[in-house]
Amino acid sequence: MRSQSNSQQTQCAKRKSLPFHHFPVNPKWHIPSNAECNALWDKYDMPEHIRAHSEQVAHIATTLGKVAVERGLKISVESITASALLHDIAKAYTIEYGGDHAWIGGSIVLSETGNPYVAQGVLHHVHWDWPVDSDLCFLPLAIIYADKRVMHDCVVSLDERFEDLVVRYGKSDKIIENIMKAKVLAKKIEQAFSEQLGISLHEHSFNRGRLV
């Protein structure tokens, strides 16, 4: 039997490095509309300031997705939008009862929509322990990056966002260390998207409807 080509071996290696719950797009999975996402906000009592934050995150993530499509990538922009709108769906629950809002939110979105592709962006928007591969994992990385560019409901640079996180949550050296690790990850994602999309994303305002 002939050995695999170099490109096939590379793709196999990439797939082996993926989290076991990575999912490609499946056209049979329902993608919740903006109205359906808003209805889920109501159902799970999402606070108004979290809704405003989620709208800004969705704007950035959706913009990245649209540029990716223009560059010829096979990206489901609607899935990215839905995942971004729902990424903090469990915030109200965890504020009251505790728990990891990303993990609980991912389970909520999977249960409500039956769409693991949308749910994975919710599940992974806080922690990502795998290679930063924006070709294979565009959606979850877009949600992570967009979330880290929004402070409350304002678009800011990564540096400003993480300075605020240290001020608000840096109660111990261990917490600050984890925040700095998240910053390193966000910088890697920013670099990966910048190279993939041919756009410098550093401190981009995202004020316009599309990137130029």
XYZ file of C-alpha atoms in Angstrom:
212
model
C 0.000 0.000 0.000
C 1.356 3.401 -0.972
C 2.339 5.768 1.799
C 0.318 8.935 2.404
C 1.356 12.144 0.679
C 2.933 14.900 2.757
C -0.278 16.968 2.603
C -2.378 14.008 3.757
C 0.011 13.341 6.621
C -0.147 17.005 7.634
C -3.960 16.980 7.650
C -4.007 13.773 9.712
C -1.594 15.278 12.212
C -3.782 18.384 12.495
C -6.910 16.322 13.078
C -5.196 14.309 15.813
C -4.323 17.560 17.584
C -7.934 18.743 17.611
C -10.144 18.541 20.681
C -12.393 15.497 20.553
C -15.463 17.741 20.490
C -14.410 19.670 17.379
C -17.151 19.498 14.745
C -17.151 20.498 11.082
C -20.195 22.204 9.601
C -23.156 19.919 8.970
C -25.944 21.421 6.809
C -28.510 19.302 8.668
C -27.892 21.139 11.954
C -30.227 24.006 12.683
C -28.537 27.399 13.022
C -30.486 29.641 15.408
C -31.443 33.021 13.983
C -30.792 36.299 15.775
C -34.427 36.283 16.928
C -34.066 32.754 18.305
C -30.868 33.764 20.125
C -32.716 36.738 21.620
C -35.471 34.404 22.779
C -32.862 32.242 24.520
C -31.468 35.372 26.183
C -34.942 35.923 27.632
C -35.372 32.280 28.626
C -32.085 32.252 30.547
C -32.485 35.737 32.034
C -29.417 37.258 30.429
C -28.702 40.663 32.031
C -28.899 43.729 29.790
C -25.181 44.521 30.050
C -24.303 40.961 29.000
C -26.652 41.308 26.017
C -24.872 44.495 24.956
C -21.513 42.765 25.360
C -22.697 39.763 23.329
C -23.913 41.972 20.492
C -20.475 43.575 20.197
C -18.758 40.183 20.309
C -21.096 38.966 17.566
C -20.274 42.028 15.460
C -16.531 41.336 15.585
C -16.802 37.569 15.090
C -19.277 37.990 12.228
C -17.022 40.530 10.544
C -14.120 38.089 10.686
C -16.344 35.385 9.218
C -17.503 37.579 6.349
C -13.933 38.502 5.441
C -12.994 34.813 5.560
C -15.767 34.007 3.081
C -14.537 36.796 0.804
C -11.084 35.188 0.951
C -12.563 31.888 -0.226
C -12.790 30.040 3.087
C -15.763 27.746 3.651
C -17.091 29.387 6.801
C -20.668 29.401 8.111
C -21.072 33.057 9.040
C -24.528 32.433 10.485
C -23.085 29.801 12.827
C -20.388 32.214 13.990
C -22.983 34.900 14.690
C -25.201 32.536 16.667
C -22.296 31.177 18.701
C -21.122 34.686 19.540
C -24.598 35.849 20.555
C -24.958 32.828 22.843
C -21.419 32.620 24.252
C -22.473 34.062 27.648
C -25.898 32.411 27.813
C -25.079 30.810 31.195
C -23.821 33.989 32.881
C -26.966 34.614 34.920
C -27.084 30.990 36.082
C -23.450 30.903 37.206
C -23.678 34.297 38.906
C -26.438 32.867 41.092
C -25.374 29.236 41.448
C -21.699 29.116 40.496
C -19.989 26.888 37.963
C -18.127 27.356 34.687
C -20.291 29.525 32.428
C -18.527 28.292 29.297
C -19.117 24.614 30.012
C -22.661 25.133 31.251
C -23.381 27.488 28.365
C -22.097 24.961 25.848
C -24.434 22.303 27.235
C -27.355 24.728 27.163
C -26.729 25.671 23.535
C -26.305 22.050 22.467
C -29.527 21.088 24.258
C -31.508 24.029 22.877
C -30.241 23.998 19.278
C -28.962 20.462 18.682
C -26.018 22.088 16.904
C -22.579 21.072 18.262
C -20.833 23.385 15.772
C -22.496 26.422 17.338
C -22.101 25.010 20.846
C -18.339 24.507 20.536
C -17.743 28.257 20.310
C -19.620 28.709 23.578
C -17.833 25.799 25.222
C -14.335 27.008 24.331
C -14.557 30.791 24.546
C -12.681 30.917 27.873
C -10.142 28.091 27.588
C -8.345 26.681 24.540
C -5.668 24.030 25.118
C -4.959 23.055 21.510
C -2.923 24.489 18.614
C -4.129 27.815 17.226
C -5.209 26.540 13.812
C -7.582 29.081 12.288
C -8.080 26.940 9.179
C -9.571 23.970 11.028
C -11.022 25.766 14.070
C -12.124 29.142 12.726
C -15.389 29.388 14.673
C -14.228 28.762 18.263
C -11.092 30.857 17.757
C -13.192 33.703 16.336
C -15.404 33.658 19.440
C -12.389 33.652 21.764
C -10.783 36.550 19.923
C -13.945 38.623 19.583
C -14.736 38.170 23.284
C -11.260 39.400 24.220
C -11.664 42.522 22.065
C -14.806 43.659 23.909
C -14.572 45.231 27.355
C -18.113 45.457 28.696
C -19.793 46.727 25.487
C -16.841 48.654 23.994
C -14.321 47.439 21.417
C -10.780 47.811 22.782
C -7.302 46.486 22.064
C -6.146 43.228 23.593
C -3.713 45.134 25.796
C -6.475 47.329 27.226
C -8.806 44.370 27.726
C -6.284 42.350 29.678
C -5.142 45.316 31.751
C -8.761 45.654 32.857
C -8.981 41.921 33.649
C -5.916 42.149 35.871
C -7.348 45.150 37.715
C -10.758 43.551 38.233
C -9.837 39.923 38.865
C -6.110 39.804 39.669
C -6.537 38.981 43.345
C -3.621 36.543 43.459
C -0.431 35.726 41.590
C -2.024 32.546 40.236
C -5.007 34.424 38.821
C -2.729 37.003 37.208
C -0.623 34.181 35.740
C -3.728 32.629 34.168
C -4.842 35.995 32.785
C -1.418 36.462 31.184
C -1.633 32.980 29.635
C -4.995 33.948 28.152
C -3.433 37.119 26.770
C -0.664 35.125 25.075
C -3.338 32.896 23.509
C -5.363 35.901 22.315
C -2.243 37.417 20.730
C -1.549 34.127 18.912
C -5.111 34.032 17.608
C -4.881 37.658 16.491
C -1.681 36.898 14.594
C -3.175 33.778 13.007
C -6.269 35.635 11.781
C -4.195 38.586 10.578
C -2.060 36.266 8.451
C -4.993 34.190 7.250
C -7.183 37.161 6.290
C -4.393 39.475 5.141
C -5.426 42.209 7.585
C -3.667 43.720 10.572
C -6.157 43.247 13.408
C -4.039 44.833 16.130
C -6.126 47.581 17.718
C -8.549 47.591 14.761
C -11.627 49.557 15.824
C -14.201 47.298 14.091
C -16.401 50.405 13.889
C -17.215 49.912 10.232
C -19.410 47.156 8.884
C -16.448 45.395 7.307
C -12.680 45.324 7.467
C -10.614 46.938 4.733
